[in-house]
mmCIF file of C-alpha atoms in Angstrom:
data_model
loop_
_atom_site.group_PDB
_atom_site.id
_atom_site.type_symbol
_atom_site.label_atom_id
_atom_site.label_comp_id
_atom_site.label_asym_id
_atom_site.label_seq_id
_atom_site.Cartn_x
_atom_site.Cartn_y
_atom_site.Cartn_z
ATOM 1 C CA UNK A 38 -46.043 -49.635 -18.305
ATOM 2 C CA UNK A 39 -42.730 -49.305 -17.265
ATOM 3 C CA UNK A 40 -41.821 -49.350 -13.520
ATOM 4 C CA UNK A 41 -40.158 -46.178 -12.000
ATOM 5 C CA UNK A 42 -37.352 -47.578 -9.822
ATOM 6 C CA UNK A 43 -37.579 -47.227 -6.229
ATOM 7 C CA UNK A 44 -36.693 -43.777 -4.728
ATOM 8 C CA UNK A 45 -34.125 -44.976 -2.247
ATOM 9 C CA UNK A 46 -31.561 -47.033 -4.737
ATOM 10 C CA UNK A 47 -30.736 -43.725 -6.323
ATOM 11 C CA UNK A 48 -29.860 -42.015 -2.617
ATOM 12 C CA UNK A 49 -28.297 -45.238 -1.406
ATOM 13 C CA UNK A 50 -25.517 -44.667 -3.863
ATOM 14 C CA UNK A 51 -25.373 -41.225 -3.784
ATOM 15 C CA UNK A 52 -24.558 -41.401 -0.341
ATOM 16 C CA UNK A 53 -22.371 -44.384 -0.639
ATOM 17 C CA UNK A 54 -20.297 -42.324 -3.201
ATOM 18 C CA UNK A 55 -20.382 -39.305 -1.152
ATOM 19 C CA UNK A 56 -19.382 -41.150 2.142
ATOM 20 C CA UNK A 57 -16.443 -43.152 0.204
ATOM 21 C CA UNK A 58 -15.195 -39.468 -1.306
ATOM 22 C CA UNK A 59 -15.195 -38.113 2.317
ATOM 23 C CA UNK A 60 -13.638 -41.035 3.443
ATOM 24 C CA UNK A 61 -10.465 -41.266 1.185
ATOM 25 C CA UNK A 62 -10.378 -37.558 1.825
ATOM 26 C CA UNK A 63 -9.743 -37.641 5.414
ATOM 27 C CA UNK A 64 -7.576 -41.025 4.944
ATOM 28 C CA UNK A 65 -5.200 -38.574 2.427
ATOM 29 C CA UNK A 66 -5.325 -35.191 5.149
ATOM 30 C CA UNK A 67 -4.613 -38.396 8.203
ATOM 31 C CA UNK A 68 -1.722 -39.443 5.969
ATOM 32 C CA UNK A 69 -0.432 -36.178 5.130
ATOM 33 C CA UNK A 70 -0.246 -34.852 8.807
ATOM 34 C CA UNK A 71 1.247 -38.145 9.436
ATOM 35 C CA UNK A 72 4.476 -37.509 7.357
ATOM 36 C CA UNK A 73 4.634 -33.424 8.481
ATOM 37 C CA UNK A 74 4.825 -34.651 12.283
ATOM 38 C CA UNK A 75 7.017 -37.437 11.691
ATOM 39 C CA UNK A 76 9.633 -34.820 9.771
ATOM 40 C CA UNK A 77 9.101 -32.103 13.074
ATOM 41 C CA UNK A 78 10.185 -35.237 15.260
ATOM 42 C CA UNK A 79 12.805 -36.306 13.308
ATOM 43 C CA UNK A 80 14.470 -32.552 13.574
ATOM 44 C CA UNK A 81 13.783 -32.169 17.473
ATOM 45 C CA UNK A 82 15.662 -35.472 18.169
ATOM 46 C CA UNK A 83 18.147 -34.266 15.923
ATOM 47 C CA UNK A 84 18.635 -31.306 17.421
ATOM 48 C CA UNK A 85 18.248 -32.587 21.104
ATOM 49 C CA UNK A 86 21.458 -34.950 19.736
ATOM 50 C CA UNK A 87 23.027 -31.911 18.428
ATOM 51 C CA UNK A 88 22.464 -30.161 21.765
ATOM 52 C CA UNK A 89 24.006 -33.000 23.733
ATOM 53 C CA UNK A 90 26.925 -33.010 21.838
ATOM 54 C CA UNK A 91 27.707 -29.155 22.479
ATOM 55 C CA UNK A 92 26.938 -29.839 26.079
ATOM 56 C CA UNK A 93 29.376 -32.058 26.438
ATOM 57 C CA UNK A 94 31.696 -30.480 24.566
ATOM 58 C CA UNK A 95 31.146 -27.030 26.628
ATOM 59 C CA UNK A 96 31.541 -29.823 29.966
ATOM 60 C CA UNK A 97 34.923 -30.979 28.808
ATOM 61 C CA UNK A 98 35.661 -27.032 27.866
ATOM 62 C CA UNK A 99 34.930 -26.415 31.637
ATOM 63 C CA UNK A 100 37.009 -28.905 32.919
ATOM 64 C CA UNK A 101 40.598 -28.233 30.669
ATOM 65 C CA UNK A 102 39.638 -24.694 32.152
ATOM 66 C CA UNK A 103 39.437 -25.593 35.757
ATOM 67 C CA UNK A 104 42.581 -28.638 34.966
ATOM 68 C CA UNK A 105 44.601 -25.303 34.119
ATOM 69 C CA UNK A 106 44.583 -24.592 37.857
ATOM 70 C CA UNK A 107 43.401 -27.461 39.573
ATOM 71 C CA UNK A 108 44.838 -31.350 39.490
ATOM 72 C CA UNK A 109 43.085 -33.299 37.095
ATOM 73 C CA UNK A 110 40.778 -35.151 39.153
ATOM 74 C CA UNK A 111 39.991 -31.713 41.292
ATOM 75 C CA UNK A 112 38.600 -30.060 38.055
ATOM 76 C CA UNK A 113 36.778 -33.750 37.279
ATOM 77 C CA UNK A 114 34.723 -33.438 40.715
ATOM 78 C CA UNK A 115 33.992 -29.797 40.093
ATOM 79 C CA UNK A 116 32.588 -30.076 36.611
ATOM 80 C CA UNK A 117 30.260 -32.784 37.665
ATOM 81 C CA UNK A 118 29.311 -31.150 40.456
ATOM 82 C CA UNK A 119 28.367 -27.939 38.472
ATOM 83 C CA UNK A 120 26.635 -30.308 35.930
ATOM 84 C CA UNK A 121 24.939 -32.396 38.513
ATOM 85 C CA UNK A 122 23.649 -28.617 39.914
ATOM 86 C CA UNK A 123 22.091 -27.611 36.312
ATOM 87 C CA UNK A 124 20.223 -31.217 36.113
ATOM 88 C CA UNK A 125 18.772 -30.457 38.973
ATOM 89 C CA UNK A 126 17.684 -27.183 38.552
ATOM 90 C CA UNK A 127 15.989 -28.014 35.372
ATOM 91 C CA UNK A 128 14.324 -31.300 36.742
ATOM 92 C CA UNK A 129 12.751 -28.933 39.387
ATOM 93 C CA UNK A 130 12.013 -26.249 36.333
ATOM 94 C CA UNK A 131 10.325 -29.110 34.347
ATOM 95 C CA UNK A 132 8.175 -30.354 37.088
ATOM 96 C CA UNK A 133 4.086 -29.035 36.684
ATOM 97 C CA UNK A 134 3.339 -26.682 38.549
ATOM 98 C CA UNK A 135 6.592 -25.259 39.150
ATOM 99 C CA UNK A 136 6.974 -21.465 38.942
ATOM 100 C CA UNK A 137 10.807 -21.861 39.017
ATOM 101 C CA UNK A 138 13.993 -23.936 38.957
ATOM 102 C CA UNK A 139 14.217 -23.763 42.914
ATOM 103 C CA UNK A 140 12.086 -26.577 45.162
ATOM 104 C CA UNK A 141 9.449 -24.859 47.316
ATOM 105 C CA UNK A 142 11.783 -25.033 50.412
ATOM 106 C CA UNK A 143 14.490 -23.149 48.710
ATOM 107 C CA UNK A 144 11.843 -20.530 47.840
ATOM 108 C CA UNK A 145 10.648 -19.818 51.668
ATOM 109 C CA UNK A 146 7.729 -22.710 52.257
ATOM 110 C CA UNK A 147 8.040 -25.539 53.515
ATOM 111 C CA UNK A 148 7.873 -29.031 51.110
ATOM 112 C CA UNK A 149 5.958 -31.454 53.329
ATOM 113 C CA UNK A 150 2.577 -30.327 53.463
ATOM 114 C CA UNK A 151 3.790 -26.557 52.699
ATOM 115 C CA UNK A 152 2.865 -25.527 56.516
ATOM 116 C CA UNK A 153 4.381 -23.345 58.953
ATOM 117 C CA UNK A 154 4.279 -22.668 62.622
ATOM 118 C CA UNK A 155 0.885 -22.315 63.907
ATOM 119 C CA UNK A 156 -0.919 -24.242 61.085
ATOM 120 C CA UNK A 157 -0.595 -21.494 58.631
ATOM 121 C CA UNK A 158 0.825 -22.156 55.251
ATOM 122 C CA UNK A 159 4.466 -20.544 55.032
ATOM 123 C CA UNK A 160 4.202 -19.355 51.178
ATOM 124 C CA UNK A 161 0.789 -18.053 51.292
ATOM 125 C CA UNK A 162 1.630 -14.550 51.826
ATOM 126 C CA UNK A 163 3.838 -14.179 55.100
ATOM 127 C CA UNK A 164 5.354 -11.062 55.822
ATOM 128 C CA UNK A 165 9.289 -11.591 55.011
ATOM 129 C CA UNK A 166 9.126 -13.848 52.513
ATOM 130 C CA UNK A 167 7.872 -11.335 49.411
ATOM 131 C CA UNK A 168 5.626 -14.621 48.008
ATOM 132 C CA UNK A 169 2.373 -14.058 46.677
ATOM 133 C CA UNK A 170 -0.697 -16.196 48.694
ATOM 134 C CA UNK A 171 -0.383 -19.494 46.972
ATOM 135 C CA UNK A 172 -3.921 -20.424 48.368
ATOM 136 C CA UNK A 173 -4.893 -23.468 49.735
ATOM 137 C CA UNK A 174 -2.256 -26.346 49.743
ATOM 138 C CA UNK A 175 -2.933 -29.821 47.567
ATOM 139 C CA UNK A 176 -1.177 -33.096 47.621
ATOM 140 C CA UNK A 177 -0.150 -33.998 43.926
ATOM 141 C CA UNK A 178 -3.306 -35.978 43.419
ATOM 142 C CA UNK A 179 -5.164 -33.078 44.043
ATOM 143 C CA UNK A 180 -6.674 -33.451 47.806
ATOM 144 C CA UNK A 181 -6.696 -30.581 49.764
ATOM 145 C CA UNK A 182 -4.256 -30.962 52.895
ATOM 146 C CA UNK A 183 -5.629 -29.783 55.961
ATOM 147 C CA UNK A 184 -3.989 -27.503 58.332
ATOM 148 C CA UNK A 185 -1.409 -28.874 60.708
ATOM 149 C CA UNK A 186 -2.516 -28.320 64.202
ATOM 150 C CA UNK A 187 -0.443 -26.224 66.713
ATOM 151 C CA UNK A 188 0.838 -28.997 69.562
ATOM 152 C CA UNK A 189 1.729 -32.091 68.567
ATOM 153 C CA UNK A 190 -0.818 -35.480 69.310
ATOM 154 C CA UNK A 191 -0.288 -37.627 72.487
ATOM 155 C CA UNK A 192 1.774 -40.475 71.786
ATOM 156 C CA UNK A 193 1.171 -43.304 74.432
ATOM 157 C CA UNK A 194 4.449 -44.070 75.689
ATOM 158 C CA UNK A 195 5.664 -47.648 76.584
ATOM 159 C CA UNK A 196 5.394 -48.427 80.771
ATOM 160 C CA UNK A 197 8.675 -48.399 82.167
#
C-alpha cells in the first residue's frame, strides 16, 4: 500500500513559493520607488542651484542699479541689507507655526511668553490689534505658559 504523503509538505511549499513571489514583488515596487524619488531629488537640487544662480544674478542686477546713483560701496551696503531683510523674512515664514513672514512682536503680541499688561495675552483678541484669539499660549515644547501676574515679585534687596 502506498503511503499518501503528509498533508503539510504540500502547503509548506505552497506557501514558501507564495511568500518568496510576494517577496521579490515588493523588493521590485521598493526598488522602483527608489529610482522615481531619487530622479524628483535630483531635479529639486537642480533647480534650488538654478534658483541661486538667478538670485544672485538679480542681487548683482540690484546693485549696478543702485551703483548708477550711489558710490560703489553705498549700493554694496544697500543690496545686502535688502538681501539680509528677505532672509529674514523667509526664516520667520519657514518657521512651524508661523502664519506669516513677520515675528509675533512685529504682528502686535508680545514674543516672550506672548503676554500683555495685566496678565492677558496681547494677540488673543485685543481690541486694536484686528488679531484673531490665538488661545492659550505654549512654549515650543508644548507646555502651557501660565499667565504673568500683574505686580512684579519681591526681590530681597541687599542691607545697605
Amino acid at each position: 500500500m502506498d503511503r499518501l504523503p503528509h498533508p503539510e509538505q504540500p502547503d509548506r511549499r505552497l506557501v514558501e513559493a507564495l511568500t518568496r513571489a510576494a517577496r521579490d514583488a515588493v523588493r521590485e515596487e521598493l526598488r522602483e520607488q527608489g529610482r522615481k524619488q531619487r530622479r524628483t531629488a535630483a531635479l529639486y537640487a537642480a533647480s534650488g542651484a538654478t534658483a541661486l544662480y538667478a538670485g544672485a544674478a538679480l542681487a548683482l542686477a540690484v546693485g549696478l542699479l543702485l551703483a548708477l546713483g550711489l558710490p560703489g560701496w553705498a549700493a554694496a551696503v544697500v543690496t545686502a541689507v535688502l538681501l539680509g531683510i528677505a532672509a529674514f523674512l523667509l526664516r520667520n515664514a519657514a518657521r512651524p507655526g508661523s502664519s506669516g513672514p513677520l515675528p509675533r512682536r512685529a504682528r502686535g503680541g508680545h514674543e516672550a511668553g506672548g503676554h500683555g499688561p495685566g496678565g492677558r495675552d496681547r494677540a488673543a483678541g485685543d481690541a486694536g490689534t484686528g488679531l484673531p484669539d490665538a488661545g492659550p499660549s505654549v512654549t515650543p515644547s508644548g507646555a502651557p505658559v501660565p499667565p504673568k501676574p500683574d505686580t512684579a515679585p519681591e526681590v530681597p534687596r541687599p542691607r545697605d
